[in-house]
Short mmCIF file of C-alpha atoms and ligand atoms in Angstrom, two decimals:
data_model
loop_
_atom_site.label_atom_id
_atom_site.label_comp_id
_atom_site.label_asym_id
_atom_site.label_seq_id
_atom_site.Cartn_x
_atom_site.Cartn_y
_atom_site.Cartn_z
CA UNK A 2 0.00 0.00 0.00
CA UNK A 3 0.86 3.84 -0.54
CA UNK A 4 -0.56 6.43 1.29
CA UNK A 5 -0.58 10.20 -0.89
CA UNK A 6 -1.28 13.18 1.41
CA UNK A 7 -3.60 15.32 -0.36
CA UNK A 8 -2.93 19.25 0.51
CA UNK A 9 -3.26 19.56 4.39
CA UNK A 10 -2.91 15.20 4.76
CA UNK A 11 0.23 15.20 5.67
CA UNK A 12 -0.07 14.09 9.42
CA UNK A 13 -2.85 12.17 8.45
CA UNK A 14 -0.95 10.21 5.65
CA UNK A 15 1.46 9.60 8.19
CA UNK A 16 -0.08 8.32 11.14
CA UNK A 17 -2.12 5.87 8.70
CA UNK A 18 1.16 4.53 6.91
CA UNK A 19 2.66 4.34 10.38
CA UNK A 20 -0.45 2.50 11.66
CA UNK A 21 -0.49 0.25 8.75
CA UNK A 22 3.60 -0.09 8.10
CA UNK A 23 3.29 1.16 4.74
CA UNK A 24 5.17 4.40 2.24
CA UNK A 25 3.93 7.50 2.45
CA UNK A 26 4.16 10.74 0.46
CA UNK A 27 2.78 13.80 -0.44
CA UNK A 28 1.33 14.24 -3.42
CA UNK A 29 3.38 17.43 -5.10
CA UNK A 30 1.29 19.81 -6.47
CA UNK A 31 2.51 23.23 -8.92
CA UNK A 32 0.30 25.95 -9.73
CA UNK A 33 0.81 27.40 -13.22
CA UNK A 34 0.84 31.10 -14.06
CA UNK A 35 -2.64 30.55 -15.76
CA UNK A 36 -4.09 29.48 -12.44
CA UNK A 37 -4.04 25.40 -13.49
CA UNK A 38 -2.76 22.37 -11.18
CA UNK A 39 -0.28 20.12 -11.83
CA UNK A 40 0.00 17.22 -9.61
CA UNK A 41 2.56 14.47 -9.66
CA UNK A 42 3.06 11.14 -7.17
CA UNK A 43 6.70 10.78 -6.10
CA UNK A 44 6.32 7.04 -5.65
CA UNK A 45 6.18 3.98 -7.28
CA UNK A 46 2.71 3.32 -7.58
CA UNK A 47 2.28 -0.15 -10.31
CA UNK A 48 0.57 -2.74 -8.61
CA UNK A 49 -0.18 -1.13 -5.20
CA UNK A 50 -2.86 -0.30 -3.57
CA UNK A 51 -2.99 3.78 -3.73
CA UNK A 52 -4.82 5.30 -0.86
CA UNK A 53 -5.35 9.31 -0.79
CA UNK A 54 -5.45 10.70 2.65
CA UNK A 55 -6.49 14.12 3.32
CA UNK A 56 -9.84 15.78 4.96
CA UNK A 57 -12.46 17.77 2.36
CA UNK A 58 -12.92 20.57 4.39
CA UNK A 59 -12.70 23.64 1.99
CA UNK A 60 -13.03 20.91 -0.75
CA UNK A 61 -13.09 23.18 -3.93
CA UNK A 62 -9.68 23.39 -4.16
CA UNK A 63 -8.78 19.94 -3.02
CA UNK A 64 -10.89 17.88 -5.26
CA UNK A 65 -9.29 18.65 -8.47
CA UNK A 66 -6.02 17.69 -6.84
CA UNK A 67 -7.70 14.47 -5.70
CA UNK A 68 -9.05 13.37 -9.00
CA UNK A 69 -5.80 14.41 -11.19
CA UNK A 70 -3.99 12.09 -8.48
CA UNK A 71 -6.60 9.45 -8.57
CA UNK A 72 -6.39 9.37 -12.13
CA UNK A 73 -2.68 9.50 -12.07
CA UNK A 74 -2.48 6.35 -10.29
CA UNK A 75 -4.69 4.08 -12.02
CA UNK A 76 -2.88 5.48 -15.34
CA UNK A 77 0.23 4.17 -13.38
CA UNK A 78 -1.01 1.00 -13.00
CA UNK A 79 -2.35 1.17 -9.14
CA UNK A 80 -3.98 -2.02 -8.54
CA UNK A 81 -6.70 -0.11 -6.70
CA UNK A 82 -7.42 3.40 -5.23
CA UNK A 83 -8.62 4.79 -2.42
CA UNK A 84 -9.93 7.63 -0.40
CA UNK A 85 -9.33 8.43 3.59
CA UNK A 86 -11.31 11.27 4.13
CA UNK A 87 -11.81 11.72 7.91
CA UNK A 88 -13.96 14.81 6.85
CA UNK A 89 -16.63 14.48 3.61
CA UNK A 90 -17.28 17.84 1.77
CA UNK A 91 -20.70 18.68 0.67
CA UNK A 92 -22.97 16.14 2.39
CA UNK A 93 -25.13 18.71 4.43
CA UNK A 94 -26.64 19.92 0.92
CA UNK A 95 -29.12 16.54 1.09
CA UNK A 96 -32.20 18.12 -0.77
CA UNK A 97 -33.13 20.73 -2.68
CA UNK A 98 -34.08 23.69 0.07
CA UNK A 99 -34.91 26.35 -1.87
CA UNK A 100 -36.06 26.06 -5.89
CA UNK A 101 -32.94 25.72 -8.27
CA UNK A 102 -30.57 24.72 -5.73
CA UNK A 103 -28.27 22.00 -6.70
CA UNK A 104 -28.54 18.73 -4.80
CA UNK A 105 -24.22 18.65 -4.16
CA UNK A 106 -24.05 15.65 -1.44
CA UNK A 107 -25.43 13.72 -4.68
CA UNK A 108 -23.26 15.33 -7.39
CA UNK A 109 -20.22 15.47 -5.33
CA UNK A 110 -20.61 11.41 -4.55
CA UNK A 111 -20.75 11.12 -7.85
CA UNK A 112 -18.00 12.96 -8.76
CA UNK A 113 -15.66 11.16 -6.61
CA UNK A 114 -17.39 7.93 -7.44
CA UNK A 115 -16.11 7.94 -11.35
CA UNK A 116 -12.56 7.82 -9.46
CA UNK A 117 -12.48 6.02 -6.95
CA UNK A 118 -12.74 2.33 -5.73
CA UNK A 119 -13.09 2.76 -1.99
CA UNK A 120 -14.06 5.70 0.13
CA UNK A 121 -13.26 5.78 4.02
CA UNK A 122 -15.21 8.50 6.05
CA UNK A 123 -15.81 8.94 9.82
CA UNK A 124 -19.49 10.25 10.62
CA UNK A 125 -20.23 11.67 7.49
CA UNK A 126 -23.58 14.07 7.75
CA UNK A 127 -26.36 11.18 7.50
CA UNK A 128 -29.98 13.13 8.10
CA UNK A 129 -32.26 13.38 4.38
CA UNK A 130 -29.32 10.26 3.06
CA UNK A 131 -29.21 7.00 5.32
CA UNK A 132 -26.19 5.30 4.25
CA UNK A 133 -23.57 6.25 2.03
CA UNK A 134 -24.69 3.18 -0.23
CA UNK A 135 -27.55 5.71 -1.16
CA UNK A 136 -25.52 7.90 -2.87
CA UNK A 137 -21.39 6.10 -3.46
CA UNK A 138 -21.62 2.95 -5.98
CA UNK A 139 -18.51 2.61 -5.15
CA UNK A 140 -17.31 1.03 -1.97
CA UNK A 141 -17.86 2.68 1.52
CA UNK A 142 -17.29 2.78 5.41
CA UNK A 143 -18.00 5.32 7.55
CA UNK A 144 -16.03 5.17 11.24
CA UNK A 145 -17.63 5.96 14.12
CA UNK A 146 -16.39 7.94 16.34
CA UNK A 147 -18.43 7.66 19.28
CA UNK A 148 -15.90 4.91 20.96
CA UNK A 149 -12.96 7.03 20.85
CA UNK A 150 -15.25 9.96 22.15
CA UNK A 151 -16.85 7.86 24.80
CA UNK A 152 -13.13 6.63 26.26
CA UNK A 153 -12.30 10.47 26.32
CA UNK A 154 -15.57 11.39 27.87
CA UNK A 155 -14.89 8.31 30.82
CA UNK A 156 -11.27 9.52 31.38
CA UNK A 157 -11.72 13.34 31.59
CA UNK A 158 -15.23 14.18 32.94
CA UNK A 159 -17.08 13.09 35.88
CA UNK A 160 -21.06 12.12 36.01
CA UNK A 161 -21.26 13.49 31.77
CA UNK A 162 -24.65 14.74 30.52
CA UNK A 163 -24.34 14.05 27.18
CA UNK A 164 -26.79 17.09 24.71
CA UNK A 165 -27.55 17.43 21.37
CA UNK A 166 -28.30 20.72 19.85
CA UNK A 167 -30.93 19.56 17.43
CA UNK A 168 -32.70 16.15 16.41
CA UNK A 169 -30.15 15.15 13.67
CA UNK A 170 -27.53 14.76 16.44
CA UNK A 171 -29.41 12.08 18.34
CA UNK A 172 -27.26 9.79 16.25
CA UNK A 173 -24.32 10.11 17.57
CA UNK A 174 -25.01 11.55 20.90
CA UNK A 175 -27.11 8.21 22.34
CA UNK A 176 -24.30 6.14 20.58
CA UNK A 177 -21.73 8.01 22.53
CA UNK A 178 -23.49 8.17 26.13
CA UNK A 179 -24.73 4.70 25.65
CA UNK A 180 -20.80 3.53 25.67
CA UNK A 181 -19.75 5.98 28.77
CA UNK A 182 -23.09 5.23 30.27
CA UNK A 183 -24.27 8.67 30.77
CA UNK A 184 -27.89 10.15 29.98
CA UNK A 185 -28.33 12.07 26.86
CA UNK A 186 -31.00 14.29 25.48
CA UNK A 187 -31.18 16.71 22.50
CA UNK A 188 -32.84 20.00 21.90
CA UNK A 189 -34.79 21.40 19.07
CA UNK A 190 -32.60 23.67 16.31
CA UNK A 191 -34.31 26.35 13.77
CA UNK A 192 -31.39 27.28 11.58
CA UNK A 193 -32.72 30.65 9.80
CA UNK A 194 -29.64 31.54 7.97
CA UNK A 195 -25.86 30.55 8.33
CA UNK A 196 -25.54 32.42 11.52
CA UNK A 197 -29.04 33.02 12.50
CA UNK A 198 -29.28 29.56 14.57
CA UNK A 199 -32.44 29.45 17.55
CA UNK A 200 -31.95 26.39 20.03
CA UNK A 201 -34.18 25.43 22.80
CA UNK A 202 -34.42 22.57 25.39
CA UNK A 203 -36.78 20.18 24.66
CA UNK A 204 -36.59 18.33 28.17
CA UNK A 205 -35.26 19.50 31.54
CA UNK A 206 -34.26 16.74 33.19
CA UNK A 207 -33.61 16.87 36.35
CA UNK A 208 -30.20 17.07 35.42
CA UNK A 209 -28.85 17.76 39.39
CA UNK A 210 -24.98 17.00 40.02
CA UNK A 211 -24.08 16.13 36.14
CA UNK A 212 -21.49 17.79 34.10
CA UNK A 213 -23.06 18.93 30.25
CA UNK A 214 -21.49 17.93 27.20
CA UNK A 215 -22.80 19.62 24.05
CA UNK A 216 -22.01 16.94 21.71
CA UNK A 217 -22.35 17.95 17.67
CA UNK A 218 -21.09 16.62 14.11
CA UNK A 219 -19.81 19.20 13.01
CA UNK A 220 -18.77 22.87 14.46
CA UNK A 221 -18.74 25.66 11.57
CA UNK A 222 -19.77 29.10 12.24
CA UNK A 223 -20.34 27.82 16.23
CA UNK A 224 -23.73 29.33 16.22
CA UNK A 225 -25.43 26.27 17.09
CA UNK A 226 -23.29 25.18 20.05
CA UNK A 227 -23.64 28.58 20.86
CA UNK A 228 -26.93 28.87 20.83
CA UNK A 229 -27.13 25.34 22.57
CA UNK A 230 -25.16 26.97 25.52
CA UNK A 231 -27.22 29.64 25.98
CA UNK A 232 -30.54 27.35 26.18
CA UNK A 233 -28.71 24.88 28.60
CA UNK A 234 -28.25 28.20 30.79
CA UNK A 235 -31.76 29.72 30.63
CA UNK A 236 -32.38 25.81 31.49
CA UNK A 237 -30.28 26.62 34.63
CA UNK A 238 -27.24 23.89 33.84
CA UNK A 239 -23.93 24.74 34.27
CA UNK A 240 -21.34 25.51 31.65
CA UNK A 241 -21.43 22.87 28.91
CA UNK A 242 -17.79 21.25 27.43
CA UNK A 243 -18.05 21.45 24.04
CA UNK A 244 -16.96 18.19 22.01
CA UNK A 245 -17.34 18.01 18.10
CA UNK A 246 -16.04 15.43 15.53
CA UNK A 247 -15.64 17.95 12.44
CA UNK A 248 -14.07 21.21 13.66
CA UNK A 249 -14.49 23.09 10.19
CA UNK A 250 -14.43 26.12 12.77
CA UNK A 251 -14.89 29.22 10.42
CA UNK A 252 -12.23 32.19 11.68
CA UNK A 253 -13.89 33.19 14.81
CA UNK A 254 -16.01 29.96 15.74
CA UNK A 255 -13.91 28.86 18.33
CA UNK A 256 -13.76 32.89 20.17
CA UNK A 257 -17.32 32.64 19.68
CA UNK A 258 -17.82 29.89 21.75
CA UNK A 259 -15.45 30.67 24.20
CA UNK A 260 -16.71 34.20 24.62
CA UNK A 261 -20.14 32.38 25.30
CA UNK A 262 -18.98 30.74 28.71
CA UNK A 263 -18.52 26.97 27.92
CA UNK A 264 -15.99 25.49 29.87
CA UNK A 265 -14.10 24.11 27.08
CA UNK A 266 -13.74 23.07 23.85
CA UNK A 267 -12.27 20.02 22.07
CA UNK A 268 -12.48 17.86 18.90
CA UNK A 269 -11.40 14.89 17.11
CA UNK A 270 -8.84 14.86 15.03
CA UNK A 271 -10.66 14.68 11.72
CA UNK A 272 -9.73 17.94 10.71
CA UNK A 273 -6.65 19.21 12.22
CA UNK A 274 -7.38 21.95 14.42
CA UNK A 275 -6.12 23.73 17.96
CA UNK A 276 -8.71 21.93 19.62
CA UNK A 277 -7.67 18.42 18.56
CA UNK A 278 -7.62 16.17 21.09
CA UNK A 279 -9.62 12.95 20.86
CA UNK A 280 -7.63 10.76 18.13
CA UNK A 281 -9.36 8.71 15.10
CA UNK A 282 -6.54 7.54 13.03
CA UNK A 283 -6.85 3.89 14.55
CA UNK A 284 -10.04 3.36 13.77
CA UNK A 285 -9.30 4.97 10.37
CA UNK A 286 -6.02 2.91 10.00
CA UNK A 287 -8.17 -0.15 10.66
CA UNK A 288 -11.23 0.46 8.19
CA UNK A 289 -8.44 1.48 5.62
CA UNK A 290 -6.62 -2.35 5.96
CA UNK A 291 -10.40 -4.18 5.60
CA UNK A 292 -11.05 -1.69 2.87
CA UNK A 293 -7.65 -2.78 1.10
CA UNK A 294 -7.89 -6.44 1.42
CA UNK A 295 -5.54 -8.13 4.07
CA UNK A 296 -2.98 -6.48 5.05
CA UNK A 297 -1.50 -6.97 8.65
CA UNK A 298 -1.59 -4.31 10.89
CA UNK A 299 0.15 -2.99 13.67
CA UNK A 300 -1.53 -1.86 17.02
CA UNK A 301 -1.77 1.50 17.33
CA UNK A 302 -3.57 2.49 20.66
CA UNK A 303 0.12 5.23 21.16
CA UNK A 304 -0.83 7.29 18.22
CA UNK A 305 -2.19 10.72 19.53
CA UNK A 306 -2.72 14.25 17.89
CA UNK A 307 -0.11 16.65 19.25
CA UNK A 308 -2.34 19.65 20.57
CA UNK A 309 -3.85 16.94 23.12
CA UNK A 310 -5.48 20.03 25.38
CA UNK A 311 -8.86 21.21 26.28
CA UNK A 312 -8.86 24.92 25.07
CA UNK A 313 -10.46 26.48 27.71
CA UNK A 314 -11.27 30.22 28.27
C1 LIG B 416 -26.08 20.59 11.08
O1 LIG B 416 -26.83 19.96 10.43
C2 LIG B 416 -24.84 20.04 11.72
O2 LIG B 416 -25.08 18.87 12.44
C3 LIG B 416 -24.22 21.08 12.62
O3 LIG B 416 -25.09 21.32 13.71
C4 LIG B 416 -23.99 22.38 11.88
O4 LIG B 416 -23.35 22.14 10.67
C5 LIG B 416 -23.16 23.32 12.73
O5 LIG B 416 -22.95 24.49 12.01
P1 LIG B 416 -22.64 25.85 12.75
O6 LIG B 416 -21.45 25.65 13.63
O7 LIG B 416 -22.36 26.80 11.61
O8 LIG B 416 -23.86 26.26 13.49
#
């Protein structure tokens, strides 16, 4: 196997070809004059199995990259290729909201799809689509990261109350109190623009003596966790640690939130960010082997992302 860091992959690529005892590179990229890409793998590539590592947040200018490289490799005589995308770009966009609007989670899977023989995700955005099946012919797994988030949760915070900000979070937030066995709840979310977010508690416990985690997919603008906080307030709880899986964390998200009064703030490492501190690239490292066919791997419980802190105010 060869891993190829796509722009930003780097420590990815490496803790996966570390994980897995496998090459890794990064995938060299030169921009012309005229504003085109050219992308090149420094590796012998014939007859292995070519992997692509790198998260799709602010996927417009990664995807061409991706596909050159994709194509690239099979040209080169890869005997398969793959995607490890911790993050998936574009999945939120699962109908048509308004009339015109392109349906991208669909286009976008299909995009990659013509590429690709294997796609590795972690949690990707699953409300209007159920599986990835529904929209990837090709072949998929999405990791969960509710263990490795549960483990952190039983570590580092006593008697959890694990909260939702809206319905479409109930996924992962009863899969992750259900392993630290804490009680969970969500609230109700009206999203009115992208940062006009309204949250309100749907239940109110009691909650007496237990610490509240606001648990979410993804963290963007931070509205909704912000919003979230405020509710769990007016609800009378205390400050709520705020835990999130994709921390696309727009420029002032994370000052946002902690200008709001959580407690803290952290995130797996599917996106590399300050807040990183809950590791996935086991789990990834593991779907990636099944996904390849056998290949035998090496334990990797030691691997950790290097900003391992709760950023607190
Ligand atoms: C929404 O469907 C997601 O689960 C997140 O709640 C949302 O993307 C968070 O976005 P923001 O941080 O911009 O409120």
């Amino acid at each position: 196997m060869l891993i190829v860091a796509l722009p930003g992959g780097a420590r990815l690529a490496a803790g996966l070809a570390q994980s897995l005892r496998c090459d890794w590179t990064e995938l060299a990229l030169h921009s012309f004059p005229d504003g085109e890409t050219l992308v090149r793998i420094d590796a012998a590539v014939k007859g292995r199995c070519v992997v692509l590592a790198g998260s799709l947040n602010q996927p417009d200018s990664k995807t061409l990259p991706l596909l050159f490289a994709a194509d690239a490799a099979r040209e080169l005589g890869a005997s398969q290729v793959g995607l490890a995308a911790p993050y998936l770009a574009y999945m939120r966009q699962d109908r048509r909201f308004n009339a015109g609007e392109a349906v991208t989670s669909r286009s976008y899977a299909r995009l990659l799809s013509t590429s690709l023989d294997f796609l590795v995700t972690v949690d990707p955005h699953l409300h209007r689509w159920h599986s990835l099946q529904e929209l990837y012919p090709i072949r998929t797994r999405a990791v969960a990261s509710a263990p490795a988030i549960a483990r952190w949760l039983q570590d580092h915070v006593k008697a959890p109350l694990v909260v939702g900000p809206d319905e479409e979070s109930e996924q992962w937030v009863s899969d992750v109190a259900h392993r630290a066995g804490a009680p969970w709840t969500v609230m109700a979310k009206t999203r009115h623009g992208d940062h006009d977010v309204a949250v309100r508690a749907k239940d109110a416990g009691p909650w007496t003596g237990r610490t509240p985690v606001l648990l979410d997919d993804i963290v963007s603008t931070g509205r909704t966790l912000l919003a979230a906080t405020q509710a769990l307030k007016e609800a009378g709880l205390a400050a709520p640690l705020c835990i999130c899986v994709h921390a696309l964390f727009d420029a002032d998200a994370l000052w946002r939130l902690l200008g709001a009064g959580v407690s803290g703030v952290i995130s797996c490492d599917a996106i590399a960010h300050a807040s990183n501190a809950i590791s996935l690239v086991p789990a990834l490292a593991e779907a990636v082997r099944e996904m390849a066919g056998d290949m035998p791997a090496r334990p990797t419980d030691d691997f950790q992302p290097s900003a391992g802190n709760v950023i607190a105010p």
